[in-house]
mmCIF file of C-alpha atoms in Angstrom:
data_model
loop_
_atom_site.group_PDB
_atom_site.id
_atom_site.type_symbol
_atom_site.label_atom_id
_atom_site.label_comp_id
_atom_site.label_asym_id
_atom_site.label_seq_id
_atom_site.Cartn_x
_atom_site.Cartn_y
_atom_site.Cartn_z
ATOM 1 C CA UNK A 1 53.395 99.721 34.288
ATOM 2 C CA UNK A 2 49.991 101.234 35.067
ATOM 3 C CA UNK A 3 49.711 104.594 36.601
ATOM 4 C CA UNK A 4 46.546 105.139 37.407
ATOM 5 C CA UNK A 5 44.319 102.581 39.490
ATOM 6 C CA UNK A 6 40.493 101.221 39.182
ATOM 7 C CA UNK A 7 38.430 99.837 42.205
ATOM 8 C CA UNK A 8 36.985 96.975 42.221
ATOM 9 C CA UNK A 9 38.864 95.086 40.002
ATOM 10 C CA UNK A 10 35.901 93.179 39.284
ATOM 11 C CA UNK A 11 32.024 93.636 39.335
ATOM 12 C CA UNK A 12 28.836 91.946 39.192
ATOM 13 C CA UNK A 13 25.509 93.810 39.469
ATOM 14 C CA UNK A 14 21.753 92.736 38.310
ATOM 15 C CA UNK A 15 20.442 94.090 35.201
ATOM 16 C CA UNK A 16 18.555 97.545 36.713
ATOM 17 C CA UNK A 17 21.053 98.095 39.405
ATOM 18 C CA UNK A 18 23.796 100.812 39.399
ATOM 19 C CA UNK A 19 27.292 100.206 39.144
ATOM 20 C CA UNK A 20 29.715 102.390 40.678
ATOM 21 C CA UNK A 21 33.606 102.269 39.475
ATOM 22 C CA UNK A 22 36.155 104.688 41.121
ATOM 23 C CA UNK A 23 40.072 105.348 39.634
ATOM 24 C CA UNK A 24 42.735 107.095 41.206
ATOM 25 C CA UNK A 25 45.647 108.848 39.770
ATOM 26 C CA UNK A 26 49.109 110.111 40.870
ATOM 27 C CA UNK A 27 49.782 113.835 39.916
ATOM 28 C CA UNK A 28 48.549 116.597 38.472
ATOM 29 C CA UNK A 29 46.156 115.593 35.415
ATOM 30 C CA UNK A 30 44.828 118.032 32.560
ATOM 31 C CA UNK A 31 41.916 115.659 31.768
ATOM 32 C CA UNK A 32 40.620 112.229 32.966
ATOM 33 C CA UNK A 33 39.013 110.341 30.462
ATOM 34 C CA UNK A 34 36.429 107.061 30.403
ATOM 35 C CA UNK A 35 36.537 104.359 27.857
ATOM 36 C CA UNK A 36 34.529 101.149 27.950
ATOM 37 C CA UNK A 37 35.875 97.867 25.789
ATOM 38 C CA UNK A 38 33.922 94.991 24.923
ATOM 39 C CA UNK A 39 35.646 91.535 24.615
ATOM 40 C CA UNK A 40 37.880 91.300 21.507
ATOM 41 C CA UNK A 41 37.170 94.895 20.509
ATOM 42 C CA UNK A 42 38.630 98.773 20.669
ATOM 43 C CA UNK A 43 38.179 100.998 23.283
ATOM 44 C CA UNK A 44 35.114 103.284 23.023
ATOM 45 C CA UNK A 45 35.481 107.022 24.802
ATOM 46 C CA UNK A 46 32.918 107.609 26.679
ATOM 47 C CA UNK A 47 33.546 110.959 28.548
ATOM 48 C CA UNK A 48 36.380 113.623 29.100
ATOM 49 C CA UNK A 49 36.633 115.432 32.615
ATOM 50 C CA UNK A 50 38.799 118.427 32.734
ATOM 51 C CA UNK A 51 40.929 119.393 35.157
ATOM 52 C CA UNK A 52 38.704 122.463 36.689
ATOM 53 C CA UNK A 53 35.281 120.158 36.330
ATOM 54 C CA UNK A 54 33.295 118.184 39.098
ATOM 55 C CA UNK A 55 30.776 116.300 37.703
ATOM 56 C CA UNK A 56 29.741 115.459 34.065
ATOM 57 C CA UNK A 57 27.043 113.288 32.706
ATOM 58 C CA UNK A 58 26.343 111.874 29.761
ATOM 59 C CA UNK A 59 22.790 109.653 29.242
ATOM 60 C CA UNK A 60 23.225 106.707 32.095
ATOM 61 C CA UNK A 61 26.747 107.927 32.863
ATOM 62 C CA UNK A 62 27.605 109.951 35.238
ATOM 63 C CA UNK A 63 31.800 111.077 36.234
ATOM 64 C CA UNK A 64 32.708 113.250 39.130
ATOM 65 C CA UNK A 65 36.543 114.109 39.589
ATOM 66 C CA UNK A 66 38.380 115.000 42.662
ATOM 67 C CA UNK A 67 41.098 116.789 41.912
ATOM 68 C CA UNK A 68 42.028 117.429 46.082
ATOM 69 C CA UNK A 69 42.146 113.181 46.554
ATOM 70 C CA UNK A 70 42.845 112.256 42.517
ATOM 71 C CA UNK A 71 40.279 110.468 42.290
ATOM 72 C CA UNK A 72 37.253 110.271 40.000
ATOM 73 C CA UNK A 73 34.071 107.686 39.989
ATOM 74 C CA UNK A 74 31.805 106.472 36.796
ATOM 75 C CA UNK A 75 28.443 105.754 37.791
ATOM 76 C CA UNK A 76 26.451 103.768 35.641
ATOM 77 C CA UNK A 77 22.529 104.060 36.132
ATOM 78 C CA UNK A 78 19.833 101.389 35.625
ATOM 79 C CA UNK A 79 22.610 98.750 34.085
ATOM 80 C CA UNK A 80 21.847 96.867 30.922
ATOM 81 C CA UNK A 81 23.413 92.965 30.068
ATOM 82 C CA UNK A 82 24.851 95.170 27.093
ATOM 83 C CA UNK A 83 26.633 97.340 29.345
ATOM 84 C CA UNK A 84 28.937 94.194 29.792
ATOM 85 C CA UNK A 85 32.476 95.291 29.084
ATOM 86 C CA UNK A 86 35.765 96.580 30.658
ATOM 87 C CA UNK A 87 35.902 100.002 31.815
ATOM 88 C CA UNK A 88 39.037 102.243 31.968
ATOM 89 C CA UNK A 89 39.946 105.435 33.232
ATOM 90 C CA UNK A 90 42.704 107.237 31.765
ATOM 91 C CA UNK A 91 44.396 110.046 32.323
ATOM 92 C CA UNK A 92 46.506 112.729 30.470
ATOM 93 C CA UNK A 93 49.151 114.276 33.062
ATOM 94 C CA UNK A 94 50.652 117.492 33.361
ATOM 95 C CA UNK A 95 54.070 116.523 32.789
ATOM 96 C CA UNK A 96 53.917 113.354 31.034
ATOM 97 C CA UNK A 97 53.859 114.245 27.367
ATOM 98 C CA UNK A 98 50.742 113.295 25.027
ATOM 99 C CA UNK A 99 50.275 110.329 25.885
ATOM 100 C CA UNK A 100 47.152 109.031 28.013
ATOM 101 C CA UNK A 101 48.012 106.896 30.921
ATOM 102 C CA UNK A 102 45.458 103.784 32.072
ATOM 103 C CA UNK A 103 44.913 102.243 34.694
ATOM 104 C CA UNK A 104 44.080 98.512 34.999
ATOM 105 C CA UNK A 105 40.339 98.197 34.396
ATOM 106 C CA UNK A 106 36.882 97.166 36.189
ATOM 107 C CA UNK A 107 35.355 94.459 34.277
ATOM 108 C CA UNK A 108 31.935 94.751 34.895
ATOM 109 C CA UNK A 109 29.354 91.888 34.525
ATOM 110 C CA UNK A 110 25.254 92.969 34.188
ATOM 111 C CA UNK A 111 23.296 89.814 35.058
ATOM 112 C CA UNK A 112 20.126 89.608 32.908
ATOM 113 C CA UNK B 1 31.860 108.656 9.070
ATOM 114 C CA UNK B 2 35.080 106.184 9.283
ATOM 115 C CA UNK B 3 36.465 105.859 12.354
ATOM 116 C CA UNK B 4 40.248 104.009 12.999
ATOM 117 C CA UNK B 5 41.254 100.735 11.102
ATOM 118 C CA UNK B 6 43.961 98.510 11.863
ATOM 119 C CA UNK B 7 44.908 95.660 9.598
ATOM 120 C CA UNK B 8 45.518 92.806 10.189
ATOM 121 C CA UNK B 9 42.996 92.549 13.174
ATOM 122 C CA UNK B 10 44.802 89.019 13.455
ATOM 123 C CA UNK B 11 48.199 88.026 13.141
ATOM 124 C CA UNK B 12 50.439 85.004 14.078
ATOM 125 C CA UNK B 13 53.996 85.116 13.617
ATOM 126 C CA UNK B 14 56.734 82.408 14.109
ATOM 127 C CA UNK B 15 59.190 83.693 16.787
ATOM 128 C CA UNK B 16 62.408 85.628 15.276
ATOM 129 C CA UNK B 17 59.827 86.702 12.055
ATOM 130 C CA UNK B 18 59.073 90.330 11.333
ATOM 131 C CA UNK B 19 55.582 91.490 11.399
ATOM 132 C CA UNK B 20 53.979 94.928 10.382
ATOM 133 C CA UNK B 21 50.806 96.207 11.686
ATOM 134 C CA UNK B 22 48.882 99.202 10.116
ATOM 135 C CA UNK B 23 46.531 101.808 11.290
ATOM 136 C CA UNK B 24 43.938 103.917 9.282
ATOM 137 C CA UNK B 25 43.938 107.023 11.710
ATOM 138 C CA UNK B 26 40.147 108.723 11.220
ATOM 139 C CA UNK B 27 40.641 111.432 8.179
ATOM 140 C CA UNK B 28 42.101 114.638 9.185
ATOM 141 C CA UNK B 29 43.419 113.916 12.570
ATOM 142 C CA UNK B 30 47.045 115.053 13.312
ATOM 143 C CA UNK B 31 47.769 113.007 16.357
ATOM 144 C CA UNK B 32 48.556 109.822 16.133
ATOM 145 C CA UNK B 33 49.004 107.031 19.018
ATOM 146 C CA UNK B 34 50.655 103.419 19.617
ATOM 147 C CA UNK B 35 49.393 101.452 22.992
ATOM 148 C CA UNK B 36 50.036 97.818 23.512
ATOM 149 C CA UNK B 37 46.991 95.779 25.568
ATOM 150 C CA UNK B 38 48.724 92.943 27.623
ATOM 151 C CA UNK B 39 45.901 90.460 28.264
ATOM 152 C CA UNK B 40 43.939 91.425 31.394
ATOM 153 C CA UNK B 41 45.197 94.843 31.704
ATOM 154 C CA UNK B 42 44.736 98.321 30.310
ATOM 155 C CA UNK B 43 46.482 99.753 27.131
ATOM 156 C CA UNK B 44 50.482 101.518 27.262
ATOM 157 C CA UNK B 45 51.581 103.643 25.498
ATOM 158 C CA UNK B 46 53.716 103.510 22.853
ATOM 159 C CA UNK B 47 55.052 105.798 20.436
ATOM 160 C CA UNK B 48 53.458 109.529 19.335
ATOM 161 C CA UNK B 49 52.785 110.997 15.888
ATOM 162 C CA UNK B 50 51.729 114.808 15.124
ATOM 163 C CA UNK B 51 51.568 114.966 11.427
ATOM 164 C CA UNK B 52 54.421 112.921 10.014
ATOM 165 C CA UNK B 53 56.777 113.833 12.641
ATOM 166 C CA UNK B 54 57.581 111.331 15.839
ATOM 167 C CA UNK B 55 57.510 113.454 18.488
ATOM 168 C CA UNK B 56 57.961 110.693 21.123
ATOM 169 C CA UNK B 57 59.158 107.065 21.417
ATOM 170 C CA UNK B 58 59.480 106.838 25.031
ATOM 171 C CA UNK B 59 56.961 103.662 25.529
ATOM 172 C CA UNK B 60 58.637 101.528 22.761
ATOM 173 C CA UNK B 61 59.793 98.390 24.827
ATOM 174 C CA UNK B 62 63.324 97.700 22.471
ATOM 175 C CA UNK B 63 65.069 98.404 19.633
ATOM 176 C CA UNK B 64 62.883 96.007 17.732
ATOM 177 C CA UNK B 65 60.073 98.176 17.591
ATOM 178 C CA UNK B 66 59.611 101.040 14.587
ATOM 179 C CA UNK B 67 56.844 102.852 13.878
ATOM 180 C CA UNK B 68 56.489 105.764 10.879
ATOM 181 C CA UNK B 69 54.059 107.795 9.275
ATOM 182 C CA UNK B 70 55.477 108.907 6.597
ATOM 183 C CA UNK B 71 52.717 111.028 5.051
ATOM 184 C CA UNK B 72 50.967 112.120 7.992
ATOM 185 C CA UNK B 73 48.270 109.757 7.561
ATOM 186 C CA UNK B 74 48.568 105.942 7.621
ATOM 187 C CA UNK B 75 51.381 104.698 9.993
ATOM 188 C CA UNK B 76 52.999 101.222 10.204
ATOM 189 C CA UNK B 77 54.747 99.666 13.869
ATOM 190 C CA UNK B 78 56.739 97.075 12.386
ATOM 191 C CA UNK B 79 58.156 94.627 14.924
ATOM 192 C CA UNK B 80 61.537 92.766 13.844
ATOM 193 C CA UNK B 81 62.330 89.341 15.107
ATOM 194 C CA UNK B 82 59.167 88.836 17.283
ATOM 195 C CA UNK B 83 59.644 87.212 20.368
ATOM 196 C CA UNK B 84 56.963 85.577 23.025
ATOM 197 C CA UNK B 85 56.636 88.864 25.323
ATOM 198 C CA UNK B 86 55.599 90.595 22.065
ATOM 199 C CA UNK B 87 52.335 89.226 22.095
ATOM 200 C CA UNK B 88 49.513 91.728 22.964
ATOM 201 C CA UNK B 89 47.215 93.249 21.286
ATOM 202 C CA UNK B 90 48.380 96.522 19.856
ATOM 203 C CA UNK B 91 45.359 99.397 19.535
ATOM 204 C CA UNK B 92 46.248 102.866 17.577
ATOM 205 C CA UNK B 93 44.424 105.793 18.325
ATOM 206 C CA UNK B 94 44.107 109.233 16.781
ATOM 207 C CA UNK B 95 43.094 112.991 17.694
ATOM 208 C CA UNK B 96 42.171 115.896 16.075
ATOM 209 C CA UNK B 97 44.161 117.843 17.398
ATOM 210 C CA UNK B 98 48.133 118.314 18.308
ATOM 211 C CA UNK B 99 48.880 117.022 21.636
ATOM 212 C CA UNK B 100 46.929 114.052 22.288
ATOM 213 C CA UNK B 101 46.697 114.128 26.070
ATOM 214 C CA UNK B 102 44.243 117.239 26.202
ATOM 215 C CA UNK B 103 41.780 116.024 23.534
ATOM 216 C CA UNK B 104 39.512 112.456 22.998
ATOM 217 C CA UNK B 105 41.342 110.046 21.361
ATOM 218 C CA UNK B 106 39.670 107.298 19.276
ATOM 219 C CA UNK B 107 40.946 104.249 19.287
ATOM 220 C CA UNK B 108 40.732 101.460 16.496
ATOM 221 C CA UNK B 109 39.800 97.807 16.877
ATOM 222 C CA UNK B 110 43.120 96.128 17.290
ATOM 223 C CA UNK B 111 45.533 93.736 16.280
ATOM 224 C CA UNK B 112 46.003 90.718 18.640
ATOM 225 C CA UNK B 113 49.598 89.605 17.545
ATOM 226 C CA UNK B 114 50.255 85.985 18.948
ATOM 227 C CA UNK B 115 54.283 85.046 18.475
ATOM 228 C CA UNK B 116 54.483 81.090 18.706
#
């Protein structure tokens, strides 16, 4: 089952407008990680957000963490059609081995 | 330089047939990682490899699933006697470090097994 959560489940922006996708998680986390997947492919990491971090950016990207709500948020800045994919957050708890833990997805659609 | 393989990146099995699914972790890297993809959702872990050793099967759904790397490199999941629930794509991932959880992991392409 899925541990962590994404919101929305779905998006649709217009290429040049940002999209905004939030995940929360359940307990204490050493890192939160973003990966995007295109249809049919592998997952891509796109950035890692320790535990004692707020913010992080990385060209259009930009990931803040909560740590007090367990939440974190990938913004992505002036959208592209190519930035078409599936976006997951996933996290790698405390006490849960080495394993990284996903949540569900947003799949994002950029309108050209 | 290479990143992950998995071969085949397509397979179809019969149901009750074996199949075995291989990963090409990136050169170097000493953790190793399992995840199955239902459709429409996000990967699950698995199994766990540092090195050669299989440090933890918690995620493997039954019995039927096996998974070694026996040289610390290239691992196999072998799945006896598919059934339907089976099907899924199943990604492997791999780290440069021990301990997966605290470092990027980089996943390969797939392989979407369908079990007819």
């Amino acid at each position: 089952s899925q541990q962590g959560e994404e919101d929305p489940q779905a998006l649709s922006i217009q290429e040049g407008e940002n999209a905004t996708m939030n995940c929360s998680y359940k307990t204490s986390i050493n890192n939160l990680q973003w990966y995007r997947q295109n249809s049919g492919r592998g997952l891509v990491h796109l950035i890692l957000i320790r535990s004692n971090e707020r913010e992080k950016h990385s060209g259009r990207l930009r990931v803040t963490l909560d740590t007090s709500k367990k939440s974190s948020s990938l913004l992505i800045t002036a959208s592209r059609a190519a930035d078409t994919a599936s976006y997951f957050c996933a996290t790698g708890y405390n006490n849960a081995g080495n394993m990284l833990t996903f949540g569900g997805g947003t799949r994002l659609m950029v309108k050209p | 330089g290479a990143g992950v393989s998995q071969s085949p990146r397509y397979k179809v099995a019969k149901r009750g047939q074996d199949v075995a699914l291989r990963c090409d972790p990136i050169s170097g890297h000493v953790s190793l990682f399992w995840y199955q993809q239902a459709l429409g959702q996000g990967p699950e872990f698995l199994t766990y490899f540092q090195n050669e050793a299989q440090l933890d099967k918690s995620g493997l759904p039954s019995d039927r699933f096996f998974a070694e790397r026996p040289e610390g490199s290239v691992s196999t999941l072998k799945i006896q006697r598919t059934q339907q629930e089976d099907s899924a794509v199943y990604l492997c991932a791999s780290s440069l470090a021990p301990g997966g959880r605290t470092d990027t992991q980089y996943f390969g392409p797939g392989t979407r097994l369908t079990v007819l």
